[in-house]
mmCIF file of C-alpha atoms and ligand atoms in Angstrom:
data_model
loop_
_atom_site.group_PDB
_atom_site.id
_atom_site.type_symbol
_atom_site.label_atom_id
_atom_site.label_comp_id
_atom_site.label_asym_id
_atom_site.label_seq_id
_atom_site.Cartn_x
_atom_site.Cartn_y
_atom_site.Cartn_z
ATOM 1 C CA MET A 433 15.305 -153.185 114.624
ATOM 2 C CA THR A 434 13.011 -154.972 112.207
ATOM 3 C CA LYS A 435 10.556 -152.846 110.518
ATOM 4 C CA SER A 436 7.003 -154.298 111.048
ATOM 5 C CA ALA A 437 4.234 -151.961 109.550
ATOM 6 C CA GLY A 438 0.860 -153.543 110.679
ATOM 7 C CA HIS A 439 2.980 -155.451 113.314
ATOM 8 C CA GLU A 440 0.289 -157.483 115.358
ATOM 9 C CA GLY A 441 -2.387 -155.358 113.269
ATOM 10 C CA ILE A 442 -0.995 -151.978 114.615
ATOM 11 C CA ARG A 443 -0.613 -149.327 112.054
ATOM 12 C CA ARG A 444 -1.749 -146.175 114.074
ATOM 13 C CA ILE A 445 -1.207 -145.616 117.761
ATOM 14 C CA GLY A 446 -2.907 -142.739 119.766
ATOM 15 C CA VAL A 447 -1.173 -140.977 122.597
ATOM 16 C CA SER A 448 -3.104 -139.532 125.542
ATOM 17 C CA THR A 449 -1.942 -137.324 128.306
ATOM 18 C CA GLY A 450 -4.494 -137.215 131.147
ATOM 19 C CA GLY A 451 -4.813 -135.702 134.614
ATOM 20 C CA GLY A 452 -2.524 -132.849 136.009
ATOM 21 C CA ASP A 453 0.420 -132.109 133.697
ATOM 22 C CA ALA A 454 3.928 -133.199 134.880
ATOM 23 C CA PRO A 455 7.342 -132.381 133.820
ATOM 24 C CA GLY A 456 8.458 -135.075 131.366
ATOM 25 C CA LEU A 457 5.177 -135.407 129.580
ATOM 26 C CA ASN A 458 6.716 -134.107 126.373
ATOM 27 C CA ALA A 459 9.562 -136.194 126.644
ATOM 28 C CA VAL A 460 7.331 -139.257 126.766
ATOM 29 C CA ILE A 461 5.641 -138.152 123.573
ATOM 30 C CA ARG A 462 8.874 -137.625 121.687
ATOM 31 C CA SER A 463 9.955 -141.092 122.784
ATOM 32 C CA VAL A 464 6.921 -142.761 121.778
ATOM 33 C CA VAL A 465 6.784 -140.976 118.460
ATOM 34 C CA LEU A 466 10.465 -141.734 117.431
ATOM 35 C CA ALA A 467 10.116 -145.476 118.713
ATOM 36 C CA ALA A 468 6.971 -145.870 116.677
ATOM 37 C CA ARG A 469 8.502 -144.355 113.604
ATOM 38 C CA ASP A 470 11.198 -146.826 113.925
ATOM 39 C CA VAL A 471 8.545 -149.679 113.357
ATOM 40 C CA GLY A 472 6.699 -147.756 110.870
ATOM 41 C CA TRP A 473 3.754 -146.914 112.957
ATOM 42 C CA GLU A 474 1.771 -143.611 112.489
ATOM 43 C CA VAL A 475 1.140 -141.806 115.812
ATOM 44 C CA VAL A 476 -1.672 -139.259 116.614
ATOM 45 C CA GLY A 477 -2.000 -137.274 119.814
ATOM 46 C CA ILE A 478 -5.417 -137.284 121.238
ATOM 47 C CA ARG A 479 -6.208 -133.706 122.545
ATOM 48 C CA ASP A 480 -6.849 -133.066 126.191
ATOM 49 C CA GLY A 481 -7.027 -136.642 127.517
ATOM 50 C CA TYR A 482 -9.670 -138.225 125.463
ATOM 51 C CA ASN A 483 -11.652 -135.148 124.391
ATOM 52 C CA GLY A 484 -10.195 -135.177 121.008
ATOM 53 C CA VAL A 485 -12.030 -138.328 120.220
ATOM 54 C CA PHE A 486 -15.204 -137.650 122.499
ATOM 55 C CA LEU A 487 -15.682 -134.087 121.549
ATOM 56 C CA PRO A 488 -13.907 -133.321 118.210
ATOM 57 C CA GLU A 489 -16.475 -130.616 117.445
ATOM 58 C CA GLN A 490 -14.549 -128.502 119.955
ATOM 59 C CA TYR A 491 -11.557 -128.470 117.900
ATOM 60 C CA PRO A 492 -11.506 -126.519 114.653
ATOM 61 C CA ASP A 493 -8.326 -128.269 113.605
ATOM 62 C CA GLY A 494 -9.462 -131.848 114.658
ATOM 63 C CA GLY A 495 -9.305 -133.649 117.882
ATOM 64 C CA LEU A 496 -6.233 -135.642 116.748
ATOM 65 C CA ILE A 497 -2.768 -134.072 116.119
ATOM 66 C CA PRO A 498 -0.477 -136.002 113.608
ATOM 67 C CA LEU A 499 2.729 -136.561 115.638
ATOM 68 C CA ASP A 500 5.705 -137.064 113.334
ATOM 69 C CA ALA A 501 9.355 -136.511 113.950
ATOM 70 C CA LYS A 502 9.099 -132.759 113.076
ATOM 71 C CA ALA A 503 6.176 -132.227 115.395
ATOM 72 C CA VAL A 504 8.093 -133.604 118.386
ATOM 73 C CA ARG A 505 11.544 -131.688 117.663
ATOM 74 C CA GLY A 506 13.007 -129.900 120.495
ATOM 75 C CA ILE A 507 10.358 -130.789 123.196
ATOM 76 C CA THR A 508 12.277 -133.104 125.515
ATOM 77 C CA HIS A 509 13.195 -130.281 127.943
ATOM 78 C CA LEU A 510 9.779 -128.587 127.794
ATOM 79 C CA GLY A 511 7.261 -128.768 130.784
ATOM 80 C CA GLY A 512 3.530 -129.184 130.004
ATOM 81 C CA THR A 513 2.284 -131.323 127.135
ATOM 82 C CA ILE A 514 1.963 -130.423 123.506
ATOM 83 C CA ILE A 515 -1.500 -132.415 123.212
ATOM 84 C CA GLY A 516 -3.013 -130.791 126.185
ATOM 85 C CA THR A 517 -4.502 -132.484 129.123
ATOM 86 C CA THR A 518 -7.673 -132.446 131.376
ATOM 87 C CA ASN A 519 -8.589 -133.708 134.899
ATOM 88 C CA SER A 520 -12.237 -133.291 134.470
ATOM 89 C CA GLY A 521 -14.800 -135.353 132.443
ATOM 90 C CA ASN A 522 -13.443 -138.781 133.565
ATOM 91 C CA PRO A 523 -14.965 -141.133 131.035
ATOM 92 C CA LEU A 524 -15.611 -143.691 133.906
ATOM 93 C CA LYS A 525 -17.516 -141.053 135.745
ATOM 94 C CA TYR A 526 -18.590 -138.809 133.048
ATOM 95 C CA PRO A 527 -20.939 -136.050 134.333
ATOM 96 C CA VAL A 528 -24.330 -136.283 132.507
ATOM 97 C CA LYS A 529 -26.851 -133.677 133.400
ATOM 98 C CA GLN A 530 -30.428 -134.996 134.065
ATOM 99 C CA PRO A 531 -33.608 -133.387 132.921
ATOM 100 C CA ASP A 532 -34.248 -132.421 136.534
ATOM 101 C CA GLY A 533 -30.977 -130.599 136.678
ATOM 102 C CA SER A 534 -28.964 -132.943 138.672
ATOM 103 C CA VAL A 535 -25.740 -134.520 137.369
ATOM 104 C CA VAL A 536 -25.104 -138.439 137.447
ATOM 105 C CA GLU A 537 -21.823 -139.978 136.769
ATOM 106 C CA THR A 538 -21.822 -142.386 133.875
ATOM 107 C CA ASP A 539 -19.356 -144.875 132.619
ATOM 108 C CA ARG A 540 -18.768 -143.971 129.094
ATOM 109 C CA THR A 541 -15.561 -146.207 128.300
ATOM 110 C CA GLU A 542 -17.509 -148.524 125.935
ATOM 111 C CA GLU A 543 -18.404 -145.554 123.827
ATOM 112 C CA LEU A 544 -14.801 -144.340 123.956
ATOM 113 C CA ALA A 545 -13.322 -147.648 122.989
ATOM 114 C CA ALA A 546 -15.714 -147.496 120.053
ATOM 115 C CA LYS A 547 -14.532 -144.076 119.182
ATOM 116 C CA LEU A 548 -11.046 -144.811 119.329
ATOM 117 C CA ARG A 549 -11.743 -147.674 116.754
ATOM 118 C CA ALA A 550 -13.735 -145.409 114.667
ATOM 119 C CA ASN A 551 -10.785 -143.056 114.484
ATOM 120 C CA GLY A 552 -8.540 -145.974 113.165
ATOM 121 C CA ILE A 553 -6.488 -146.127 116.355
ATOM 122 C CA ASP A 554 -5.219 -149.466 116.838
ATOM 123 C CA ALA A 555 -3.403 -148.915 120.068
ATOM 124 C CA VAL A 556 -3.048 -146.577 122.845
ATOM 125 C CA VAL A 557 -0.220 -145.173 124.917
ATOM 126 C CA ALA A 558 -1.917 -143.679 127.945
ATOM 127 C CA ILE A 559 0.286 -141.335 130.095
ATOM 128 C CA GLY A 560 -1.221 -140.498 133.236
ATOM 129 C CA GLY A 561 -1.598 -141.115 136.980
ATOM 130 C CA ASP A 562 -3.926 -143.247 139.051
ATOM 131 C CA GLY A 563 -7.250 -141.786 137.463
ATOM 132 C CA SER A 564 -6.064 -142.090 133.644
ATOM 133 C CA LEU A 565 -4.453 -145.453 134.372
ATOM 134 C CA THR A 566 -7.815 -146.556 135.824
ATOM 135 C CA ILE A 567 -9.326 -145.495 132.548
ATOM 136 C CA ALA A 568 -6.727 -147.220 130.621
ATOM 137 C CA ASN A 569 -7.458 -150.390 132.550
ATOM 138 C CA ALA A 570 -11.187 -150.157 131.743
ATOM 139 C CA LEU A 571 -10.350 -149.621 128.212
ATOM 140 C CA ALA A 572 -8.114 -152.727 128.175
ATOM 141 C CA GLN A 573 -10.978 -154.798 129.486
ATOM 142 C CA LYS A 574 -13.096 -153.424 126.437
ATOM 143 C CA GLY A 575 -10.423 -154.738 123.988
ATOM 144 C CA VAL A 576 -8.449 -151.631 123.437
ATOM 145 C CA ARG A 577 -4.872 -152.222 123.141
ATOM 146 C CA ILE A 578 -3.356 -149.863 125.634
ATOM 147 C CA VAL A 579 -0.015 -149.544 127.568
ATOM 148 C CA GLY A 580 0.060 -147.107 130.323
ATOM 149 C CA VAL A 581 2.975 -144.855 131.413
ATOM 150 C CA PRO A 582 3.252 -143.694 135.150
ATOM 151 C CA LYS A 583 2.973 -139.945 135.430
ATOM 152 C CA THR A 584 2.500 -137.746 138.381
ATOM 153 C CA ILE A 585 4.204 -135.304 140.624
ATOM 154 C CA ASP A 586 2.600 -137.088 143.641
ATOM 155 C CA ASN A 587 4.603 -140.348 143.222
ATOM 156 C CA ASP A 588 1.479 -142.131 144.582
ATOM 157 C CA LEU A 589 1.278 -144.922 141.910
ATOM 158 C CA SER A 590 1.931 -148.418 143.136
ATOM 159 C CA LYS A 591 4.389 -151.033 141.436
ATOM 160 C CA THR A 592 6.870 -148.376 140.109
ATOM 161 C CA VAL A 593 9.924 -147.184 142.053
ATOM 162 C CA ALA A 594 8.907 -143.783 140.752
ATOM 163 C CA THR A 595 6.704 -141.756 138.506
ATOM 164 C CA PHE A 596 7.997 -139.103 136.319
ATOM 165 C CA GLY A 597 7.389 -135.471 137.246
ATOM 166 C CA PHE A 598 8.115 -136.292 140.862
ATOM 167 C CA ASP A 599 11.722 -135.678 140.974
ATOM 168 C CA THR A 600 11.379 -132.289 139.427
ATOM 169 C CA ALA A 601 8.553 -131.363 141.883
ATOM 170 C CA VAL A 602 10.810 -132.434 144.764
ATOM 171 C CA SER A 603 13.880 -130.438 143.321
ATOM 172 C CA PHE A 604 11.939 -127.252 143.079
ATOM 173 C CA ALA A 605 10.205 -127.635 146.303
ATOM 174 C CA THR A 606 13.898 -127.862 147.871
ATOM 175 C CA GLU A 607 15.116 -124.909 146.146
ATOM 176 C CA CYS A 608 12.060 -123.029 147.545
ATOM 177 C CA LEU A 609 12.916 -124.158 151.065
ATOM 178 C CA ASP A 610 16.431 -123.092 150.631
ATOM 179 C CA ARG A 611 15.283 -119.609 149.461
ATOM 180 C CA LEU A 612 12.807 -119.270 152.385
ATOM 181 C CA HIS A 613 15.506 -120.061 155.031
ATOM 182 C CA SER A 614 17.258 -116.508 154.747
ATOM 183 C CA THR A 615 13.819 -114.597 154.805
ATOM 184 C CA ALA A 616 12.558 -116.592 157.613
ATOM 185 C CA ALA A 617 15.760 -116.321 159.691
ATOM 186 C CA SER A 618 15.907 -112.232 158.931
ATOM 187 C CA HIS A 619 12.271 -111.774 160.351
ATOM 188 C CA ARG A 620 12.366 -114.442 162.957
ATOM 189 C CA ARG A 621 9.400 -115.917 161.319
ATOM 190 C CA VAL A 622 7.763 -119.240 160.956
ATOM 191 C CA MET A 623 7.208 -119.998 157.329
ATOM 192 C CA VAL A 624 4.619 -122.575 156.664
ATOM 193 C CA VAL A 625 5.134 -124.326 153.177
ATOM 194 C CA GLU A 626 2.235 -126.127 151.591
ATOM 195 C CA VAL A 627 3.143 -128.440 148.795
ATOM 196 C CA MET A 628 1.111 -130.678 146.484
ATOM 197 C CA GLY A 629 0.858 -134.466 146.709
ATOM 198 C CA ARG A 630 -2.827 -135.301 147.034
ATOM 199 C CA TYR A 631 -3.234 -137.990 149.803
ATOM 200 C CA ALA A 632 0.371 -139.126 149.842
ATOM 201 C CA GLY A 633 3.454 -137.287 151.529
ATOM 202 C CA TRP A 634 6.118 -138.037 149.178
ATOM 203 C CA ILE A 635 6.911 -134.462 147.917
ATOM 204 C CA ALA A 636 6.635 -133.047 151.501
ATOM 205 C CA LEU A 637 8.792 -135.681 152.908
ATOM 206 C CA ASN A 638 11.581 -135.783 150.366
ATOM 207 C CA ALA A 639 11.839 -131.922 149.934
ATOM 208 C CA GLY A 640 11.347 -131.293 153.647
ATOM 209 C CA VAL A 641 14.189 -133.666 154.528
ATOM 210 C CA SER A 642 16.372 -132.405 151.845
ATOM 211 C CA GLY A 643 15.552 -128.831 152.630
ATOM 212 C CA THR A 644 16.228 -129.264 156.298
ATOM 213 C CA ALA A 645 12.685 -128.330 157.274
ATOM 214 C CA ASP A 646 12.075 -128.437 161.030
ATOM 215 C CA VAL A 647 8.488 -129.873 160.860
ATOM 216 C CA ILE A 648 7.019 -132.040 158.200
ATOM 217 C CA LEU A 649 3.365 -133.003 158.146
ATOM 218 C CA ILE A 650 2.087 -135.618 155.720
ATOM 219 C CA PRO A 651 -1.172 -137.356 155.341
ATOM 220 C CA GLU A 652 0.256 -140.657 156.605
ATOM 221 C CA ILE A 653 0.710 -139.188 160.012
ATOM 222 C CA PRO A 654 -2.170 -136.930 161.359
ATOM 223 C CA TYR A 655 -0.634 -134.314 163.361
ATOM 224 C CA ASP A 656 -0.913 -133.220 166.979
ATOM 225 C CA MET A 657 -0.721 -129.426 167.249
ATOM 226 C CA GLU A 658 0.966 -129.615 170.598
ATOM 227 C CA ALA A 659 3.870 -131.436 169.251
ATOM 228 C CA VAL A 660 4.395 -129.192 166.363
ATOM 229 C CA ALA A 661 4.133 -126.226 168.847
ATOM 230 C CA ALA A 662 6.614 -127.807 171.004
ATOM 231 C CA LYS A 663 9.148 -128.242 168.224
ATOM 232 C CA ILE A 664 8.837 -124.526 167.024
ATOM 233 C CA GLN A 665 9.202 -123.387 170.603
ATOM 234 C CA GLU A 666 12.256 -125.548 171.261
ATOM 235 C CA ARG A 667 13.953 -123.755 168.120
ATOM 236 C CA TYR A 668 13.147 -120.294 169.337
ATOM 237 C CA SER A 669 14.331 -121.107 173.002
ATOM 238 C CA GLN A 670 17.596 -122.449 171.518
ATOM 239 C CA GLY A 671 18.266 -119.284 169.733
ATOM 240 C CA ARG A 672 17.195 -120.471 166.446
ATOM 241 C CA GLY A 673 14.658 -117.839 165.951
ATOM 242 C CA PHE A 674 12.811 -119.081 163.040
ATOM 243 C CA ALA A 675 11.090 -122.233 161.719
ATOM 244 C CA ILE A 676 10.372 -123.942 158.637
ATOM 245 C CA VAL A 677 7.219 -126.311 158.442
ATOM 246 C CA VAL A 678 6.363 -128.190 155.295
ATOM 247 C CA VAL A 679 2.737 -129.144 154.996
ATOM 248 C CA ALA A 680 1.448 -131.701 152.505
ATOM 249 C CA GLU A 681 -1.728 -130.336 150.962
ATOM 250 C CA GLY A 682 -3.290 -133.742 152.262
ATOM 251 C CA ALA A 683 -2.095 -133.209 155.839
ATOM 252 C CA ARG A 684 -4.633 -133.204 158.438
ATOM 253 C CA PRO A 685 -4.859 -132.861 162.203
ATOM 254 C CA LYS A 686 -5.586 -136.039 164.501
ATOM 255 C CA GLY A 687 -9.189 -136.779 164.360
ATOM 256 C CA GLY A 688 -9.650 -134.029 161.565
ATOM 257 C CA GLY A 689 -10.479 -134.292 157.775
ATOM 258 C CA PHE A 690 -8.661 -133.129 154.532
ATOM 259 C CA SER A 691 -8.821 -129.557 153.597
ATOM 260 C CA VAL A 692 -11.066 -129.712 150.552
ATOM 261 C CA VAL A 693 -11.723 -126.746 148.406
ATOM 262 C CA GLU A 694 -14.111 -128.335 145.786
ATOM 263 C CA LYS A 695 -15.618 -131.685 144.624
ATOM 264 C CA LYS A 696 -17.240 -131.733 141.043
ATOM 265 C CA ALA A 697 -18.849 -134.656 139.360
ATOM 266 C CA GLY A 698 -16.369 -136.424 136.938
ATOM 267 C CA SER A 699 -13.333 -134.943 138.705
ATOM 268 C CA ALA A 700 -11.288 -135.748 141.748
ATOM 269 C CA GLU A 701 -11.665 -133.477 144.983
ATOM 270 C CA ARG A 702 -9.492 -130.540 144.943
ATOM 271 C CA LEU A 703 -7.371 -130.157 148.165
ATOM 272 C CA GLY A 704 -6.158 -126.794 149.590
ATOM 273 C CA GLY A 705 -5.851 -124.813 152.565
ATOM 274 C CA ALA A 706 -3.854 -127.195 154.616
ATOM 275 C CA GLY A 707 -1.018 -124.851 155.072
ATOM 276 C CA GLU A 708 -3.229 -121.950 156.238
ATOM 277 C CA ARG A 709 -5.093 -124.136 158.653
ATOM 278 C CA VAL A 710 -1.648 -125.204 160.132
ATOM 279 C CA ALA A 711 -0.385 -121.695 160.168
ATOM 280 C CA GLU A 712 -3.390 -120.272 162.090
ATOM 281 C CA ALA A 713 -2.848 -123.156 164.732
ATOM 282 C CA VAL A 714 0.795 -122.200 164.912
ATOM 283 C CA ARG A 715 0.049 -118.566 165.533
ATOM 284 C CA ALA A 716 -2.492 -119.456 168.175
ATOM 285 C CA ALA A 717 -0.080 -121.912 169.907
ATOM 286 C CA THR A 718 3.138 -119.929 169.871
ATOM 287 C CA GLY A 719 2.316 -116.302 169.103
ATOM 288 C CA HIS A 720 5.270 -116.317 166.396
ATOM 289 C CA ASP A 721 4.795 -114.157 163.389
ATOM 290 C CA THR A 722 3.942 -116.744 160.669
ATOM 291 C CA ARG A 723 3.667 -116.627 157.032
ATOM 292 C CA VAL A 724 2.261 -119.087 154.417
ATOM 293 C CA VAL A 725 3.690 -120.005 150.916
ATOM 294 C CA VAL A 726 1.723 -122.406 148.803
ATOM 295 C CA LEU A 727 3.881 -123.818 146.222
ATOM 296 C CA GLY A 728 0.874 -125.225 144.298
ATOM 297 C CA HIS A 729 1.077 -125.535 140.526
ATOM 298 C CA LEU A 730 4.757 -124.354 140.541
ATOM 299 C CA LEU A 731 5.681 -127.644 141.159
ATOM 300 C CA ARG A 732 4.180 -128.773 138.043
ATOM 301 C CA GLY A 733 5.910 -126.360 135.733
ATOM 302 C CA GLY A 734 9.353 -125.927 134.365
ATOM 303 C CA SER A 735 11.840 -128.334 132.541
ATOM 304 C CA PRO A 736 12.167 -131.993 133.769
ATOM 305 C CA THR A 737 15.336 -132.667 135.791
ATOM 306 C CA THR A 738 17.728 -135.087 134.069
ATOM 307 C CA PHE A 739 16.254 -137.982 136.165
ATOM 308 C CA ASP A 740 12.703 -137.095 134.975
ATOM 309 C CA ARG A 741 13.931 -136.634 131.369
ATOM 310 C CA LEU A 742 15.556 -139.957 131.155
ATOM 311 C CA ILE A 743 12.978 -142.123 132.710
ATOM 312 C CA SER A 744 10.422 -140.311 130.512
ATOM 313 C CA LEU A 745 12.399 -141.071 127.438
ATOM 314 C CA ARG A 746 12.840 -144.755 128.584
ATOM 315 C CA PHE A 747 9.173 -145.234 129.579
ATOM 316 C CA GLY A 748 8.014 -143.818 126.056
ATOM 317 C CA ALA A 749 10.317 -146.268 124.298
ATOM 318 C CA ALA A 750 9.406 -149.062 126.532
ATOM 319 C CA ALA A 751 5.664 -148.491 125.917
ATOM 320 C CA VAL A 752 6.187 -149.043 122.047
ATOM 321 C CA ARG A 753 8.290 -151.901 122.861
ATOM 322 C CA ALA A 754 5.598 -153.386 125.026
ATOM 323 C CA LEU A 755 2.986 -152.885 122.085
ATOM 324 C CA ARG A 756 5.357 -154.437 119.587
ATOM 325 C CA ALA A 757 5.551 -157.442 121.897
ATOM 326 C CA GLY A 758 1.890 -157.887 121.842
ATOM 327 C CA LYS A 759 1.372 -156.579 125.538
ATOM 328 C CA THR A 760 -1.731 -154.578 126.590
ATOM 329 C CA GLY A 761 -3.166 -153.840 129.905
ATOM 330 C CA VAL A 762 0.280 -153.109 131.365
ATOM 331 C CA MET A 763 1.941 -150.092 132.827
ATOM 332 C CA VAL A 764 5.644 -149.447 132.239
ATOM 333 C CA ALA A 765 7.298 -149.572 135.651
ATOM 334 C CA LEU A 766 10.619 -148.198 136.891
ATOM 335 C CA ASP A 767 12.418 -151.154 138.537
ATOM 336 C CA PRO A 768 16.112 -150.035 138.463
ATOM 337 C CA PRO A 769 18.293 -150.850 136.804
ATOM 338 C CA THR A 770 15.545 -151.869 134.352
ATOM 339 C CA VAL A 771 11.954 -150.838 133.230
ATOM 340 C CA ARG A 772 9.379 -153.764 133.611
ATOM 341 C CA TYR A 773 5.748 -154.188 132.784
ATOM 342 C CA VAL A 774 3.049 -154.500 135.395
ATOM 343 C CA PRO A 775 -0.704 -155.132 135.076
ATOM 344 C CA LEU A 776 -2.614 -151.875 135.062
ATOM 345 C CA ALA A 777 -4.950 -153.531 137.416
ATOM 346 C CA GLU A 778 -2.219 -153.942 140.017
ATOM 347 C CA ALA A 779 -0.783 -150.553 139.570
ATOM 348 C CA THR A 780 -4.108 -148.657 140.173
ATOM 349 C CA ALA A 781 -5.379 -151.124 142.889
ATOM 350 C CA ARG A 782 -3.888 -149.165 145.761
ATOM 351 C CA MET A 783 -2.334 -145.701 146.214
ATOM 352 C CA LYS A 784 1.404 -145.895 147.148
ATOM 353 C CA VAL A 785 1.685 -143.824 150.131
ATOM 354 C CA VAL A 786 4.783 -143.233 152.476
ATOM 355 C CA PRO A 787 5.466 -146.372 154.559
ATOM 356 C CA LEU A 788 5.916 -145.306 158.196
ATOM 357 C CA ASP A 789 8.853 -147.431 158.623
ATOM 358 C CA CYS A 790 10.763 -146.214 155.391
ATOM 359 C CA ASP A 791 14.348 -145.290 155.498
ATOM 360 C CA THR A 792 13.416 -141.477 154.656
ATOM 361 C CA ILE A 793 10.786 -141.322 157.727
ATOM 362 C CA LEU A 794 13.433 -142.921 159.875
ATOM 363 C CA THR A 795 16.190 -140.421 158.810
ATOM 364 C CA ALA A 796 13.751 -137.506 159.392
ATOM 365 C CA ARG A 797 13.348 -138.556 163.017
ATOM 366 C CA GLU A 798 16.777 -139.164 163.621
ATOM 367 C CA LEU A 799 17.817 -135.688 162.311
ATOM 368 C CA GLY A 800 15.325 -134.169 164.781
ATOM 369 C CA ILE A 801 12.703 -133.239 162.396
ATOM 370 C CA CYS A 802 9.133 -133.172 163.910
ATOM 371 C CA LEU A 803 6.541 -135.230 161.951
ATOM 372 C CA GLY A 804 3.701 -134.005 163.922
ATOM 373 C CA ASP A 805 3.371 -137.110 166.344
HETATM 374 O O1 F6P B 2065 -2.093 -135.068 140.876
HETATM 375 C C1 F6P B 2065 -1.251 -133.965 140.686
HETATM 376 C C2 F6P B 2065 -1.910 -132.684 141.297
HETATM 377 O O2 F6P B 2065 -0.870 -131.590 141.065
HETATM 378 C C3 F6P B 2065 -1.940 -132.983 142.760
HETATM 379 O O3 F6P B 2065 -1.010 -132.699 143.529
HETATM 380 C C4 F6P B 2065 -3.004 -131.721 143.069
HETATM 381 O O4 F6P B 2065 -3.765 -132.199 144.354
HETATM 382 C C5 F6P B 2065 -3.901 -131.863 141.909
HETATM 383 O O5 F6P B 2065 -3.118 -132.418 140.795
HETATM 384 C C6 F6P B 2065 -4.280 -130.337 141.502
HETATM 385 O O6 F6P B 2065 -4.979 -130.524 140.401
HETATM 386 P P1 F6P B 2065 -5.661 -129.107 139.453
HETATM 387 O O7 F6P B 2065 -4.926 -129.052 138.420
HETATM 388 O O8 F6P B 2065 -7.062 -129.531 139.454
HETATM 389 O O9 F6P B 2065 -5.545 -128.037 140.508
#
């Protein structure tokens, strides 16, 4: 590969990890650093999203972390992100306190673009989900050379077959469902298992089908409690004296809203409580002993699966390749057997939810799993 220091004017690139962490972030960072080293570019990690350039005074060691080959040694298999992340203080909706105490969400991406330039950052690899990549798109429009990498356990980004982190989350949720079967059966209980995924049911559906759940409730199909109760009663009357109900955190009853815990300026709304809401309704409708398990942030921890490691490494190298080819405003996307580039604007235009006619939904129905309708 030809060395090209200053290739297209790039000497130094910044890497940012934004939003909720996901297994595979460190593998992407390592891949970016090693691929950039190959063309003679210096790499710095921007701490906690863009806080490292926005609020450098918060960091006694500086808001930028020099990333050389040594700094990324032995991190491919580690969960989390060595440069930190945040899902608050979105620069497109930055919370600014007003004299009267109220908070107004303000677009600070122009200022962010200037700060990146002032820090000698010629190009950025932005690793994130829809929120972070929407910010990346805004930065691209302000002249920042930027390439996005699709991260999220939720798998809700359009234009890529998969985001990294999703496979690990689904694998762990499936393992949990396997473990819950024996305790559910021993106690003749209904186990309600809430999983993350925001407004998309990918984790619930894939883990639920793989973990042989009896009921799977996803945001795409508002549920009817009568159908859910009927399925549970059928299991008990057939002698299968227990049931496993998987509930996406974004699941909601027909005519009802999402279970929202909190909404703060500059942050996405926080979901929670969908499992408890279903469990209460199950108890009321069936009278069966029912327990709730919320897998929550456990789905974001641990080592990435082989699949996630490999796509993370491929995404990181492909992001550097894109910058070398002079691309900007694009996201690296998985399109087996290859990785391609799609405009950030297209990737973030609409959320990728579970299509109701997809094969996994059909499979669930054909296996007799109740989807709440
Ligand atoms: O987007 C990833 C995700 O884990 C969602 O599944 C979940 O709704 C959200 O982040 C939780 O975010 P927080 O870290 O603020 O609890």
